[in-house]
Coordinates of N, CA and C in Angstrom, one line a residue:
M1417 N 12.1 155.4 -94.7 CA 11.8 153.8 -94.5 C 10.6 154.3 -93.7
T1418 N 9.5 153.6 -93.4 CA 8.3 153.6 -92.3 C 8.4 152.8 -90.7
T1419 N 8.0 153.2 -90.0 CA 7.8 153.0 -88.5 C 7.4 150.7 -89.1
E1420 N 7.3 150.7 -89.9 CA 6.8 148.9 -90.5 C 7.6 149.2 -91.1
T1421 N 8.5 149.1 -91.5 CA 9.4 148.4 -92.6 C 10.5 148.1 -92.4
A1422 N 11.3 146.6 -92.4 CA 11.9 145.8 -91.7 C 13.3 146.2 -93.1
H1423 N 13.8 145.6 -92.2 CA 15.0 145.9 -92.9 C 16.8 145.9 -92.5
W1424 N 18.0 145.2 -93.6 CA 18.6 145.0 -93.0 C 19.8 146.2 -93.2
A1425 N 20.8 145.6 -91.5 CA 21.9 146.7 -91.5 C 23.3 146.4 -90.7
G1426 N 23.4 144.9 -91.4 CA 24.6 144.0 -90.8 C 23.8 143.8 -89.7
E1427 N 23.4 144.4 -88.3 CA 23.3 144.1 -87.1 C 21.9 144.5 -87.2
A1428 N 21.1 144.1 -85.8 CA 20.1 143.8 -85.5 C 19.2 145.5 -85.3
G1429 N 18.5 146.1 -85.5 CA 18.6 147.2 -84.3 C 18.3 147.2 -82.7
S1430 N 18.9 148.0 -82.0 CA 18.6 148.0 -80.9 C 18.0 149.1 -80.2
A1431 N 16.8 148.7 -79.1 CA 16.6 149.2 -78.5 C 16.0 149.0 -76.9
D1432 N 16.8 149.9 -75.9 CA 16.8 148.9 -74.4 C 18.3 148.5 -74.5
G1433 N 19.2 148.5 -75.4 CA 20.3 147.2 -75.5 C 19.6 146.0 -76.1
T1434 N 18.8 145.8 -76.3 CA 19.1 144.7 -77.7 C 18.4 144.6 -79.0
G1435 N 18.2 143.6 -79.2 CA 17.7 143.8 -80.9 C 16.3 143.5 -81.4
T1436 N 16.2 144.0 -82.3 CA 14.9 144.0 -82.8 C 15.2 142.8 -84.1
W1437 N 13.9 141.8 -84.0 CA 14.3 141.2 -85.4 C 12.5 140.4 -85.9
A1438 N 12.5 140.0 -87.1 CA 11.0 139.1 -86.8 C 11.9 137.7 -87.5
L1439 N 10.8 136.6 -87.1 CA 11.5 135.3 -87.7 C 9.8 134.9 -88.5
L1440 N 10.1 135.1 -89.8 CA 9.4 133.9 -89.9 C 8.9 132.2 -90.1
L1441 N 8.0 132.1 -89.5 CA 8.1 130.1 -89.2 C 8.1 129.3 -90.2
P1442 N 8.6 127.8 -90.6 CA 7.9 127.6 -92.1 C 6.3 127.0 -91.3
T1443 N 5.6 127.3 -93.2 CA 4.1 126.1 -92.0 C 3.9 125.3 -91.7
E1444 N 5.2 124.4 -91.8 CA 4.8 122.9 -91.2 C 5.1 123.4 -89.2
R1445 N 5.9 124.6 -89.3 CA 6.2 124.3 -88.1 C 5.1 125.3 -86.9
Y1446 N 4.6 125.9 -88.4 CA 3.5 127.0 -87.3 C 2.2 125.9 -87.0
E1447 N 2.4 124.8 -88.5 CA 0.6 124.0 -87.1 C 1.7 124.1 -86.1
A1448 N 2.4 122.9 -86.2 CA 3.1 122.1 -85.1 C 3.0 123.4 -83.6
E1449 N 3.4 124.3 -83.5 CA 3.6 125.2 -83.3 C 2.3 125.6 -83.3
R1450 N 1.0 125.8 -83.0 CA -0.4 126.2 -83.0 C -1.3 125.2 -82.3
L1451 N -1.1 123.7 -82.4 CA -1.4 122.9 -81.5 C -1.0 122.5 -80.8
V1452 N 0.4 122.6 -81.0 CA 0.8 122.1 -79.0 C 1.5 123.2 -78.4
H1453 N 1.3 123.7 -77.3 CA 2.1 124.7 -75.8 C 3.9 124.5 -75.9
H1454 N 4.2 125.6 -76.3 CA 5.5 125.1 -76.2 C 6.4 126.5 -75.2
D1455 N 6.7 126.5 -74.6 CA 7.4 127.4 -73.8 C 8.7 127.9 -74.9
T1456 N 9.2 127.4 -75.1 CA 10.3 127.3 -76.9 C 10.5 127.5 -77.5
L1457 N 10.8 128.3 -78.7 CA 10.4 127.8 -80.3 C 12.3 127.9 -80.1
E1458 N 11.9 126.4 -80.5 CA 13.6 126.1 -81.3 C 13.8 125.6 -82.4
L1459 N 14.8 126.5 -83.3 CA 14.7 126.3 -85.3 C 16.0 126.0 -85.0
T1460 N 16.5 124.9 -86.7 CA 18.0 124.8 -86.0 C 17.9 124.8 -87.8
G1461 N 19.3 125.4 -88.5 CA 19.7 124.9 -90.0 C 19.6 126.4 -90.4
L1462 N 20.0 127.5 -89.7 CA 20.0 128.7 -89.6 C 21.5 129.0 -89.9
A1463 N 22.4 128.0 -90.3 CA 23.7 128.7 -90.0 C 24.1 129.8 -91.4
E1464 N 23.2 129.8 -92.4 CA 24.0 130.6 -93.2 C 23.2 131.8 -93.1
V1465 N 22.9 132.3 -91.7 CA 21.9 133.7 -91.8 C 22.6 134.3 -90.7
S1466 N 22.7 135.2 -90.9 CA 23.4 135.8 -89.1 C 21.9 135.9 -88.2
L1467 N 21.9 135.1 -86.8 CA 21.6 134.5 -86.1 C 21.2 136.2 -84.7
P1468 N 20.2 136.3 -84.2 CA 19.9 137.3 -83.1 C 21.4 137.2 -81.6
G1469 N 21.0 137.4 -81.0 CA 21.9 137.2 -79.8 C 21.3 137.1 -78.5
P1470 N 21.7 136.5 -77.7 CA 21.3 135.9 -76.3 C 20.1 137.4 -75.8
G1471 N 18.8 137.6 -75.4 CA 18.3 138.7 -75.4 C 17.7 139.2 -76.7
D1472 N 18.0 139.5 -77.1 CA 17.2 140.1 -78.6 C 15.8 139.6 -78.4
R1473 N 14.5 140.4 -78.9 CA 13.6 140.7 -79.1 C 13.1 140.2 -80.7
V1474 N 12.0 139.3 -80.3 CA 12.0 138.5 -81.4 C 11.2 138.8 -81.4
A1475 N 10.1 139.2 -83.5 CA 8.5 138.9 -83.2 C 8.6 138.2 -84.3
V1476 N 7.7 136.8 -83.9 CA 7.7 135.3 -84.4 C 6.4 135.2 -85.4
L1477 N 6.5 135.2 -87.3 CA 5.6 135.8 -88.3 C 5.2 134.2 -88.7
A1478 N 4.0 134.0 -88.8 CA 3.8 133.3 -90.3 C 3.2 134.0 -90.8
D1479 N 2.8 133.2 -92.4 CA 3.1 133.4 -94.6 C 2.3 133.2 -94.4
T1480 N 1.8 133.3 -95.6 CA 0.2 133.2 -96.7 C -0.8 133.7 -95.5
P1481 N -1.5 135.0 -95.5 CA -0.4 136.3 -95.4 C 0.3 136.3 -93.5
P1482 N 1.4 137.3 -94.3 CA 2.3 137.1 -93.3 C 1.3 138.6 -91.4
R1483 N 1.0 137.3 -90.6 CA 0.6 137.9 -90.0 C 1.6 137.2 -88.7
L1484 N 1.3 138.1 -87.4 CA 2.4 138.1 -86.0 C 1.5 137.4 -85.7
V1485 N 2.5 136.6 -85.0 CA 1.8 135.6 -83.8 C 2.3 135.2 -83.0
A1486 N 3.2 135.2 -82.6 CA 4.3 135.7 -81.3 C 4.9 136.7 -80.8
L1487 N 5.7 136.8 -79.9 CA 6.5 137.6 -79.4 C 7.9 136.9 -78.3
G1488 N 9.1 137.0 -78.4 CA 9.7 136.5 -77.2 C 10.5 136.5 -77.9
R1489 N 11.9 136.7 -76.7 CA 13.4 136.5 -76.1 C 14.2 135.7 -76.8
V1490 N 15.7 136.4 -77.5 CA 16.4 135.0 -77.6 C 17.4 134.6 -76.2
T1491 N 17.5 132.9 -76.3 CA 17.5 132.3 -74.5 C 18.5 131.3 -75.5
A1492 N 20.0 132.0 -74.4 CA 20.7 130.6 -75.5 C 20.7 129.5 -75.5
P1493 N 21.2 128.5 -77.0 CA 20.5 127.4 -76.6 C 21.4 126.0 -75.7
T1494 N 20.5 124.9 -74.7 CA 21.0 123.7 -74.2 C 21.0 122.5 -74.0
R1495 N 20.4 122.8 -75.3 CA 20.4 121.1 -76.1 C 21.6 120.8 -76.8
R1496 N 22.6 119.2 -76.4 CA 23.9 118.9 -76.8 C 23.4 118.4 -77.8
H1497 N 24.4 118.1 -79.0 CA 25.1 118.3 -80.0 C 24.3 116.1 -80.0
R1498 N 23.5 116.2 -81.5 CA 22.9 115.4 -81.7 C 23.6 114.2 -81.5
E1499 N 24.8 114.7 -82.3 CA 25.2 113.6 -81.9 C 26.2 112.4 -81.0
D1500 N 26.0 113.6 -80.0 CA 27.1 113.1 -79.3 C 25.9 114.0 -78.1
P1501 N 24.6 112.9 -77.2 CA 24.3 113.3 -76.2 C 24.8 113.8 -75.2
D1502 N 26.1 112.4 -74.6 CA 26.2 111.7 -73.4 C 27.5 113.3 -73.1
D1503 N 28.1 114.5 -73.7 CA 28.6 114.5 -73.9 C 28.3 116.2 -73.3
P1504 N 28.5 116.1 -72.2 CA 27.8 117.3 -72.1 C 29.2 118.8 -72.4
Q1505 N 29.8 118.7 -72.7 CA 30.6 119.5 -74.2 C 30.9 120.0 -74.9
S1506 N 30.1 119.0 -75.7 CA 29.0 119.3 -77.1 C 29.0 119.8 -77.5
P1507 N 28.8 120.7 -78.4 CA 27.9 122.1 -79.5 C 26.8 121.8 -79.4
V1508 N 26.2 122.8 -80.1 CA 24.7 122.8 -80.0 C 25.1 122.9 -81.5
A1509 N 24.1 122.1 -82.9 CA 24.0 122.2 -83.4 C 24.2 123.6 -84.5
P1510 N 25.4 124.5 -84.7 CA 25.3 125.8 -86.3 C 24.1 125.3 -86.2
G1511 N 23.8 126.9 -86.4 CA 22.7 127.8 -86.9 C 21.2 127.7 -86.3
T1512 N 21.7 127.3 -84.5 CA 20.9 126.8 -83.0 C 20.1 127.7 -83.2
L1513 N 18.4 128.5 -83.2 CA 17.8 129.3 -83.0 C 17.0 129.4 -81.5
V1514 N 16.9 129.6 -80.8 CA 16.1 129.2 -79.8 C 15.4 130.5 -78.9
V1515 N 14.1 130.8 -78.7 CA 13.8 132.1 -78.5 C 11.9 131.2 -77.8
A1516 N 12.7 132.4 -76.2 CA 12.0 131.9 -75.3 C 10.3 132.7 -75.7
Y1517 N 9.0 131.8 -75.5 CA 8.0 132.9 -76.0 C 7.6 134.0 -74.8
T1518 N 6.8 135.3 -75.1 CA 6.6 136.0 -73.9 C 5.4 136.5 -73.8
R1519 N 5.1 136.3 -75.0 CA 3.6 136.5 -75.8 C 3.0 135.5 -76.8
R1520 N 1.6 135.2 -77.0 CA 1.3 134.5 -78.1 C 0.0 134.6 -78.4
A1521 N -0.4 134.2 -80.1 CA -1.1 135.6 -80.1 C -2.1 134.3 -81.5
F1522 N -1.8 132.9 -81.4 CA -1.6 131.8 -82.8 C -3.3 131.7 -82.9
D1523 N -4.7 132.1 -81.4 CA -5.5 132.2 -82.1 C -6.0 133.5 -82.8
E1524 N -5.6 134.3 -82.4 CA -5.4 136.1 -82.9 C -4.5 136.7 -83.3
P1525 N -4.3 135.7 -84.2 CA -2.5 136.5 -85.3 C -3.2 138.1 -85.8
V1526 N -2.0 138.9 -85.5 CA -2.7 140.7 -86.1 C -1.9 140.6 -87.6
P1527 N -2.4 141.4 -88.5 CA -2.0 141.7 -90.3 C -0.4 141.7 -89.5
A1528 N 0.3 141.8 -90.5 CA 2.1 141.9 -90.5 C 2.0 142.1 -92.2
D1529 N 1.3 142.1 -93.7 CA 1.6 142.8 -94.4 C 2.8 143.9 -94.6
R1530 N 3.0 145.0 -93.9 CA 3.0 145.5 -94.5 C 4.7 145.5 -94.0
L1531 N 5.6 145.1 -93.2 CA 6.6 144.2 -93.3 C 7.2 143.7 -94.8
T1532 N 8.3 144.5 -95.4 CA 9.6 144.0 -95.5 C 10.2 142.7 -95.6
L1533 N 10.3 141.7 -95.6 CA 11.2 140.4 -95.5 C 11.8 139.3 -95.9
D1534 N 13.3 139.3 -95.8 CA 14.4 139.1 -96.5 C 15.0 138.2 -95.6
G1535 N 14.1 136.7 -96.4 CA 14.1 135.1 -95.4 C 13.5 134.5 -94.4
P1536 N 14.2 134.0 -93.8 CA 13.8 133.5 -92.5 C 13.9 135.3 -90.9
L1537 N 14.7 135.6 -91.5 CA 14.6 136.3 -90.4 C 15.3 137.8 -90.6
T1538 N 15.3 138.5 -90.7 CA 14.9 140.0 -90.7 C 15.0 140.4 -89.5
A1539 N 16.1 142.0 -89.6 CA 16.1 142.5 -88.3 C 15.7 144.3 -88.8
L1540 N 14.5 143.8 -87.7 CA 14.3 145.6 -87.3 C 14.4 146.5 -86.8
D1541 N 13.6 147.3 -87.9 CA 14.1 148.6 -86.7 C 12.4 149.1 -85.9
P1542 N 13.5 149.4 -84.5 CA 13.0 149.1 -83.3 C 11.7 149.8 -83.3
A1543 N 11.1 151.1 -83.6 CA 10.2 151.5 -83.9 C 9.2 150.2 -84.6
A1544 N 10.0 149.5 -86.1 CA 9.0 148.9 -87.0 C 8.4 148.2 -85.5
F1545 N 8.9 147.8 -85.0 CA 9.1 146.1 -83.7 C 8.1 146.4 -82.8
R1546 N 8.3 148.0 -82.0 CA 7.0 148.8 -81.1 C 5.7 148.0 -81.7
S1547 N 6.1 148.7 -83.3 CA 4.2 149.2 -83.3 C 3.5 147.9 -83.7
L1548 N 4.4 146.7 -84.0 CA 3.9 145.7 -84.4 C 3.3 144.8 -82.8
A1549 N 4.0 144.9 -81.9 CA 3.9 144.2 -81.0 C 2.6 145.3 -80.3
D1550 N 2.2 145.8 -80.5 CA 1.4 147.5 -80.0 C 0.2 146.5 -80.6
R1551 N 0.5 145.8 -81.4 CA -1.6 145.7 -82.2 C -1.9 144.8 -81.5
L1552 N -1.5 143.8 -80.7 CA -2.0 143.0 -80.4 C -2.6 143.5 -78.8
G1553 N -1.8 144.7 -78.6 CA -3.0 144.6 -76.9 C -2.8 143.7 -75.8
P1554 N -3.2 144.2 -74.5 CA -3.3 143.4 -74.1 C -3.7 142.1 -73.9
P1555 N -3.3 141.4 -73.4 CA -3.6 140.0 -73.3 C -4.6 139.6 -72.7
P1556 N -4.8 138.7 -72.9 CA -6.5 137.7 -72.4 C -6.8 137.7 -71.3
A1557 N -7.5 137.8 -70.5 CA -8.2 137.6 -68.9 C -7.9 135.9 -69.3
R1558 N -7.0 135.3 -67.9 CA -6.6 134.5 -67.9 C -8.2 133.2 -67.3
R1559 N -8.7 132.7 -67.6 CA -9.5 132.2 -66.3 C -9.3 129.8 -66.6
T1560 N -10.5 129.5 -65.9 CA -9.7 128.2 -65.8 C -10.9 128.1 -66.7
W1561 N -10.4 126.4 -67.3 CA -11.3 125.8 -68.0 C -11.9 124.2 -67.8
L1562 N -12.3 123.8 -68.3 CA -12.2 122.2 -68.5 C -12.5 121.6 -69.7
V1563 N -10.4 121.0 -70.2 CA -10.8 120.0 -71.1 C -10.5 118.0 -70.8
S1564 N -11.7 118.2 -71.8 CA -11.4 116.8 -71.4 C -10.9 116.0 -73.1
L1565 N -11.0 114.1 -73.5 CA -10.7 113.9 -74.5 C -11.6 111.9 -74.0
D1566 N -13.0 111.5 -75.0 CA -13.3 111.1 -74.7 C -13.6 109.4 -75.7
L1567 N -12.6 108.3 -75.5 CA -12.7 108.0 -76.2 C -13.0 106.2 -75.5
P1568 N -13.6 105.8 -76.8 CA -14.3 104.5 -76.8 C -13.4 103.2 -76.3
I1569 N -13.1 102.5 -75.3 CA -11.8 101.9 -75.5 C -12.1 99.9 -74.9
E1570 N -12.3 99.0 -75.8 CA -12.3 97.5 -75.4 C -11.2 97.3 -74.9
A1571 N -11.1 96.6 -73.6 CA -9.8 96.6 -72.9 C -10.6 95.5 -71.6
G1572 N -9.8 94.7 -71.5 CA -10.1 93.8 -70.6 C -10.2 93.3 -69.2
T1573 N -9.4 94.7 -68.7 CA -9.2 95.7 -67.4 C -9.2 96.8 -67.4
P1574 N -9.6 97.6 -66.8 CA -9.2 98.9 -65.9 C -7.8 99.2 -66.3
A1575 N -6.8 98.6 -66.5 CA -5.8 99.4 -66.4 C -4.7 99.4 -67.5
E1576 N -5.0 97.8 -68.7 CA -5.1 97.7 -69.8 C -5.7 98.7 -71.0
A1577 N -7.2 99.7 -70.4 CA -8.2 100.6 -71.0 C -7.2 101.8 -70.6
V1578 N -6.8 102.0 -69.8 CA -6.1 102.4 -69.4 C -4.6 103.2 -70.6
R1579 N -4.0 101.8 -70.2 CA -2.5 102.3 -71.3 C -3.1 102.5 -73.0
L1580 N -4.4 101.3 -73.2 CA -4.5 100.9 -74.6 C -4.9 103.2 -74.5
F1581 N -5.6 103.9 -73.6 CA -6.3 105.6 -73.9 C -4.6 106.0 -74.3
W1582 N -3.2 106.2 -73.2 CA -2.3 106.8 -73.5 C -2.1 106.7 -75.0
S1583 N -2.4 105.2 -75.2 CA -1.6 104.9 -76.9 C -2.1 106.2 -77.9
Y1584 N -3.1 105.8 -77.6 CA -4.1 105.9 -79.7 C -4.0 107.8 -79.2
V1585 N -3.6 108.6 -77.7 CA -3.5 110.1 -77.3 C -2.2 110.0 -78.2
Q1586 N -0.9 109.1 -78.1 CA 0.1 110.0 -78.6 C 0.3 109.2 -80.1
E1587 N -0.6 108.2 -80.3 CA -0.2 107.9 -82.0 C -1.4 108.7 -82.5
L1588 N -2.2 109.6 -81.5 CA -3.4 110.0 -82.9 C -3.2 112.0 -83.0
G1589 N -2.8 112.1 -81.3 CA -2.3 113.2 -81.0 C -4.0 114.4 -81.2
P1590 N -3.4 115.6 -81.9 CA -4.5 116.6 -82.1 C -4.8 116.6 -83.2
R1591 N -3.8 116.3 -83.8 CA -4.2 116.6 -85.6 C -5.8 115.3 -85.7
E1592 N -6.2 114.2 -84.7 CA -7.0 113.4 -85.4 C -8.1 113.0 -84.3
L1593 N -7.2 113.7 -82.8 CA -8.4 114.0 -82.1 C -9.3 114.9 -81.7
P1594 N -10.5 114.8 -81.7 CA -11.1 115.8 -80.7 C -10.4 115.9 -78.9
A1595 N -11.0 117.4 -78.7 CA -10.5 117.9 -77.5 C -12.0 118.7 -77.5
F1596 N -12.5 117.9 -76.0 CA -14.5 119.0 -75.6 C -13.2 119.7 -74.5
V1597 N -13.8 121.6 -74.9 CA -13.4 121.9 -73.6 C -14.3 123.1 -73.2
S1598 N -14.4 123.5 -72.1 CA -15.9 123.9 -71.8 C -15.1 125.4 -70.5
P1599 N -15.9 126.8 -70.1 CA -15.4 127.2 -68.8 C -15.8 126.5 -67.9
S1600 N -14.7 126.5 -66.6 CA -14.9 125.2 -66.0 C -17.0 126.7 -65.2
G1601 N -17.3 125.4 -64.7 CA -18.6 126.0 -64.0 C -19.5 125.7 -65.1
D1602 N -19.8 126.2 -67.1 CA -20.4 125.4 -67.8 C -20.5 125.0 -68.5
E1603 N -20.7 123.4 -68.2 CA -20.2 122.3 -69.4 C -21.2 123.2 -70.8
L1604 N -22.7 123.4 -70.0 CA -23.1 123.4 -70.9 C -22.6 124.2 -72.6
A1605 N -21.2 125.0 -72.6 CA -20.9 125.6 -72.6 C -20.2 125.2 -73.9
M1606 N -19.8 123.7 -74.2 CA -18.6 122.7 -74.2 C -18.3 122.4 -75.7
Q1607 N -17.2 123.3 -76.3 CA -16.8 123.1 -77.8 C -15.9 122.4 -78.5
A1608 N -15.8 121.2 -78.9 CA -15.3 120.4 -79.8 C -14.4 121.2 -80.1
F1609 N -12.8 120.6 -80.2 CA -11.0 121.4 -80.9 C -11.3 120.2 -81.3
V1610 N -10.9 120.4 -83.3 CA -10.0 119.5 -83.5 C -8.5 120.6 -84.6
L1611 N -7.4 120.2 -85.0 CA -6.5 120.5 -85.2 C -6.3 122.4 -84.7
G1612 N -6.2 122.3 -83.6 CA -6.7 123.4 -83.2 C -7.7 124.4 -83.2
A1613 N -9.1 124.6 -83.4 CA -9.7 125.0 -84.5 C -11.2 124.4 -83.5
E1614 N -12.5 125.2 -83.6 CA -13.7 124.9 -83.1 C -14.0 123.9 -84.5
A1615 N -14.3 122.5 -84.1 CA -15.2 121.9 -85.0 C -16.4 121.5 -84.2
N1616 N -17.2 121.2 -85.8 CA -18.5 120.9 -85.3 C -18.8 119.1 -85.2
Q1617 N -19.2 118.9 -83.9 CA -18.9 117.3 -83.4 C -20.2 116.8 -83.9
D1618 N -21.2 117.6 -84.2 CA -22.8 116.9 -83.9 C -23.6 116.6 -85.8
P1619 N -23.9 115.5 -85.7 CA -23.8 114.9 -87.1 C -25.4 115.7 -87.7
E1620 N -25.9 116.3 -87.0 CA -27.0 116.5 -87.3 C -27.3 117.5 -87.9
E1621 N -26.2 118.3 -87.2 CA -26.4 120.1 -87.6 C -25.7 120.2 -88.2
D1622 N -24.8 119.3 -89.4 CA -24.9 119.0 -91.0 C -25.7 119.2 -92.3
D1623 N -26.0 118.5 -91.8 CA -28.0 118.0 -93.0 C -28.5 118.8 -93.3

């Protein structure tokens, strides 16, 4: 077995006392995670597969083609059962997996096509996990960005315009509204983003 081959071994391989896993995101969930920032990834409906334990390390993958989009660690679910939200002792829905992100690479995923996956969750050899994680390299340096959203709104008062603004934002969201982003202090470098990707908003450039 190569260092980049996933395998089932009854239990996940361990490194530094934790298991190592590959988690394959459904396409719709990948798009949702790419559009909006989340601190954790919560998936349900995994009752038919063996789940990682708290502290296990997870490589989060997108499919077609397989690529690494994030790293994380498994945490204990804290959300209450949907059918009894007022009972703090009610059980969490079975098959729930919560992963706290430790590194995101949704904007620049790395290929993972040499992994052999078996369903939504696959136990990884620790060496395979390390090899995959090392491909990400160091995280990009953080800097300050100015992000804006401009909407022409007809209203009778400024307060009503603000209320309508937030209503439109909630209704349309990042799938339909363009957001404008530029480095702080360099507004001339402003770019428009739609669906999480840079988009041309100048109709003259399309001619």
